[in-house]
C-alpha positions as semicolon CSV with decimal commas, in nm:
position;residue;x (nm);y (nm);z (nm)
1;M;-0,270;4,304;-1,413
2;A;-0,619;4,198;-1,519
3;S;-0,804;3,956;-1,292
4;P;-1,109;3,838;-1,486
5;E;-1,407;3,712;-1,292
6;P;-1,538;3,360;-1,368
7;G;-1,728;3,366;-1,696
8;N;-1,559;3,689;-1,811
9;D;-1,587;3,732;-2,190
10;D;-1,224;3,846;-2,216
11;L;-1,105;3,520;-2,063
12;G;-1,314;3,318;-2,306
13;Q;-1,190;3,516;-2,605
14;A;-0,828;3,495;-2,495
15;F;-0,849;3,119;-2,445
16;S;-1,021;3,072;-2,782
17;R;-0,750;3,277;-2,951
18;L;-0,480;3,066;-2,785
19;A;-0,646;2,746;-2,906
20;Q;-0,667;2,897;-3,255
21;V;-0,295;2,983;-3,250
22;I;-0,210;2,623;-3,157
23;A;-0,428;2,491;-3,440
24;L;-0,258;2,725;-3,690
25;L;0,086;2,618;-3,570
26;R;-0,009;2,255;-3,626
27;E;-0,112;2,345;-3,981
28;R;0,166;2,583;-4,081
29;C;0,472;2,510;-3,863
30;A;0,663;2,200;-3,970
31;W;0,819;2,149;-3,625
32;T;0,487;2,170;-3,442
33;A;0,314;1,958;-3,707
34;A;0,564;1,678;-3,647
35;L;0,488;1,653;-3,275
36;T;0,326;1,341;-3,136
37;H;0,186;1,253;-2,794
38;E;0,500;1,052;-2,725
39;A;0,734;1,331;-2,837
40;L;0,554;1,580;-2,613
41;L;0,596;1,378;-2,294
42;E;0,947;1,502;-2,217
43;Y;0,829;1,862;-2,251
44;L;0,526;1,804;-2,029
45;L;0,746;1,656;-1,759
46;E;1,008;1,931;-1,792
47;E;0,754;2,214;-1,779
48;A;0,577;2,063;-1,478
49;Y;0,907;2,038;-1,292
50;E;0,986;2,400;-1,375
51;V;0,662;2,507;-1,208
52;I;0,752;2,294;-0,906
53;E;1,097;2,453;-0,889
54;A;0,951;2,804;-0,911
55;V;0,712;2,735;-0,624
56;E;0,964;2,551;-0,407
57;T;1,217;2,833;-0,444
58;G;0,958;3,089;-0,332
59;H;0,897;3,253;-0,669
60;T;0,530;3,318;-0,598
61;R;0,557;3,682;-0,494
62;A;0,430;3,981;-0,688
63;E;0,776;4,046;-0,832
64;D;0,783;3,687;-0,964
65;A;0,446;3,709;-1,139
66;A;0,588;3,716;-1,490
67;E;0,811;3,413;-1,423
68;L;0,544;3,194;-1,263
69;S;0,281;3,303;-1,515
70;G;0,516;3,203;-1,795
71;E;0,588;2,863;-1,640
72;L;0,216;2,793;-1,599
73;G;0,164;2,900;-1,958
74;D;0,422;2,645;-2,071
75;V;0,226;2,370;-1,891
76;L;-0,098;2,493;-2,049
77;L;0,070;2,478;-2,390
78;Q;0,133;2,107;-2,340
79;V;-0,233;2,047;-2,253
80;L;-0,347;2,236;-2,561
81;L;-0,109;2,048;-2,789
82;H;-0,221;1,707;-2,662
83;A;-0,586;1,811;-2,700
84;R;-0,522;1,941;-3,052
85;L;-0,365;1,611;-3,155
86;Q;-0,677;1,433;-3,035
87;E;-0,905;1,680;-3,212
88;E;-0,724;1,615;-3,540
89;T;-0,807;1,245;-3,510
90;G;-1,169;1,322;-3,424
91;N;-1,155;1,192;-3,067
92;F;-1,207;1,505;-2,858
93;S;-1,115;1,874;-2,845
94;I;-0,994;2,121;-2,585
95;L;-1,360;2,218;-2,543
96;D;-1,437;1,864;-2,430
97;V;-1,145;1,883;-2,186
98;V;-1,270;2,210;-2,036
99;E;-1,633;2,100;-2,017
100;G;-1,537;1,763;-1,871
101;L;-1,320;1,923;-1,605
102;T;-1,590;2,175;-1,517
103;A;-1,849;1,902;-1,476
104;K;-1,610;1,694;-1,264
105;M;-1,533;1,984;-1,030
106;V;-1,905;2,048;-0,980
107;R;-1,980;1,678;-0,929
108;R;-1,696;1,616;-0,683
109;N;-1,762;1,923;-0,469
110;P;-2,124;1,888;-0,352
111;H;-2,044;2,105;-0,050
112;V;-2,010;2,398;-0,293
113;F;-2,238;2,313;-0,587
114;H;-2,577;2,161;-0,653
115;P;-2,575;1,891;-0,926
116;D;-2,691;2,152;-1,180
117;G;-2,388;2,368;-1,105
118;T;-2,561;2,636;-0,903
119;L;-2,407;2,734;-0,571
120;A;-2,521;2,548;-0,261
121;E;-2,682;2,758;0,008
122;S;-2,436;2,638;0,272
123;T;-2,102;2,460;0,281
124;T;-1,875;2,279;0,525
125;G;-1,536;2,364;0,668
126;D;-1,455;2,002;0,756
127;P;-1,174;1,876;0,528
128;A;-1,251;1,512;0,616
129;E;-1,612;1,553;0,503
130;I;-1,494;1,716;0,180
131;E;-1,255;1,426;0,114
132;R;-1,529;1,170;0,178
133;A;-1,759;1,342;-0,070
134;W;-1,480;1,357;-0,327
135;D;-1,401;0,988;-0,286
136;A;-1,770;0,894;-0,301
137;A;-1,807;1,082;-0,630
138;K;-1,502;0,905;-0,772
139;K;-1,650;0,567;-0,681
140;V;-1,966;0,651;-0,873
141;E;-1,762;0,767;-1,173
142;K;-1,535;0,462;-1,172
143;P;-1,731;0,173;-1,018
144;R;-1,498;-0,092;-1,159
145;R;-1,208;0,019;-0,944
146;G;-1,169;-0,249;-0,681
147;S;-0,870;-0,105;-0,499
148;P;-0,793;0,238;-0,355
149;F;-0,456;0,215;-0,529
150;E;-0,596;0,191;-0,881
151;G;-0,541;0,504;-1,083
152;I;-0,220;0,608;-0,908
153;P;0,038;0,668;-1,184
154;V;0,307;0,405;-1,134
155;S;0,552;0,628;-1,324
156;L;0,557;0,876;-1,037
157;P;0,897;0,913;-0,868
158;A;0,919;0,648;-0,597
159;L;0,901;0,888;-0,303
160;A;0,594;1,064;-0,443
161;L;0,442;0,725;-0,525
162;A;0,498;0,607;-0,168
163;A;0,333;0,918;-0,023
164;K;0,037;0,892;-0,262
165;T;-0,007;0,521;-0,191
166;Q;-0,003;0,570;0,185
167;N;-0,245;0,862;0,162
168;R;-0,487;0,654;-0,047
169;A;-0,460;0,370;0,204
170;R;-0,542;0,593;0,501
171;R;-0,839;0,748;0,321
172;A;-0,968;0,396;0,254
173;G;-0,924;0,300;0,619
174;V;-0,630;0,071;0,550
175;A;-0,357;0,074;0,816
176;V;-0,004;0,163;0,713
177;P;0,209;-0,030;0,964
178;A;0,582;0,011;1,001
179;A;0,773;-0,226;0,774
180;E;0,929;-0,528;0,939
181;T;1,276;-0,678;0,915
182;G;1,327;-1,041;0,822
183;S;1,324;-1,129;1,192
184;G;0,988;-0,962;1,246
185;A;1,123;-0,652;1,420
186;S;0,984;-0,313;1,319
187;Y;1,199;-0,084;1,109
188;G;1,018;0,207;1,273
189;A;1,223;0,169;1,590
190;A;1,546;0,170;1,389
191;V;1,476;0,497;1,205
192;P;1,650;0,787;1,382
193;G;1,420;1,054;1,519
194;W;1,387;1,369;1,314
195;D;1,227;1,706;1,367
196;G;1,105;1,911;1,075
197;E;1,153;1,911;0,701
198;K;1,528;1,980;0,706
199;E;1,612;1,687;0,932
200;L;1,384;1,457;0,736
201;G;1,551;1,564;0,413
202;D;1,893;1,498;0,559
203;L;1,780;1,154;0,680
204;L;1,646;1,064;0,336
205;F;1,965;1,190;0,173
206;E;2,176;0,980;0,409
207;T;1,961;0,673;0,335
208;V;2,023;0,722;-0,036
209;R;2,397;0,766;0,028
210;Q;2,417;0,439;0,219
211;A;2,213;0,257;-0,047
212;T;2,427;0,374;-0,337
213;E;2,748;0,292;-0,149
214;R;2,617;-0,065;-0,117
215;G;2,524;-0,080;-0,485
216;I;2,148;-0,064;-0,423
217;D;1,920;0,150;-0,639
218;P;1,709;0,340;-0,381
219;E;1,439;0,417;-0,638
220;A;1,395;0,050;-0,724
221;A;1,413;-0,050;-0,358
222;L;1,133;0,187;-0,260
223;R;0,920;0,078;-0,555
224;G;0,960;-0,280;-0,437
225;A;0,843;-0,186;-0,089
226;I;0,538;-0,010;-0,238
227;R;0,449;-0,318;-0,443
228;R;0,475;-0,540;-0,135
229;F;0,254;-0,306;0,065
230;T;-0,019;-0,277;-0,201
231;A;-0,015;-0,655;-0,257
232;A;-0,065;-0,715;0,114
233;A;-0,321;-0,437;0,154
234;S;-0,537;-0,508;-0,151
235;P;-0,724;-0,809;0,002
236;M;-0,824;-0,584;0,295
237;T;-1,001;-0,343;0,055
238;D;-1,208;-0,604;-0,131
């Protein structure tokens, strides 16, 4: 299977041809022409989850190349369709998306690139330093963001939202204490010990079982806990 180097002409031609095919489908296929941003959302979500399932089930080996490549292609199709819809209204094109992403990757990775995009003479192997540089670049790009939690998609599933929120807090130097009961005791002491991913999964599954048996929506409950945490933490980040 071909593995084009960065900047390879074949890659550029293949991508241009794909964009052309999408444009022609929008012009000449009634089903594709009827698509809207809103109508595409269910497909974007579905295709993204199919990639996740392929990876989580270990379909990343050589014998799975066709499957994973196809799933990634389906995600790329969604990106191209959304970009084409915007191009038709004169807002931006897939070229703007690609150029914007390229510039962002250069800008947010100063340990690899100079500002002009040329390779830096040396780099760092310290992940913490890389994260700090990334966060610093984001602050320059979006100076109006007053909270580390801004920009996190609130439509994420609650468990993913909780993990993202806590990660953002830690990177901003905000403590993530154990939640407290109404009497002021820590819930941390009440959570059974667990060892490894399997036991954690079983514990989470059991928590959901108990919640649903008591008529409590665990998704809504966790979202409420996230809102309480961010409301309490936001003044500490001002």
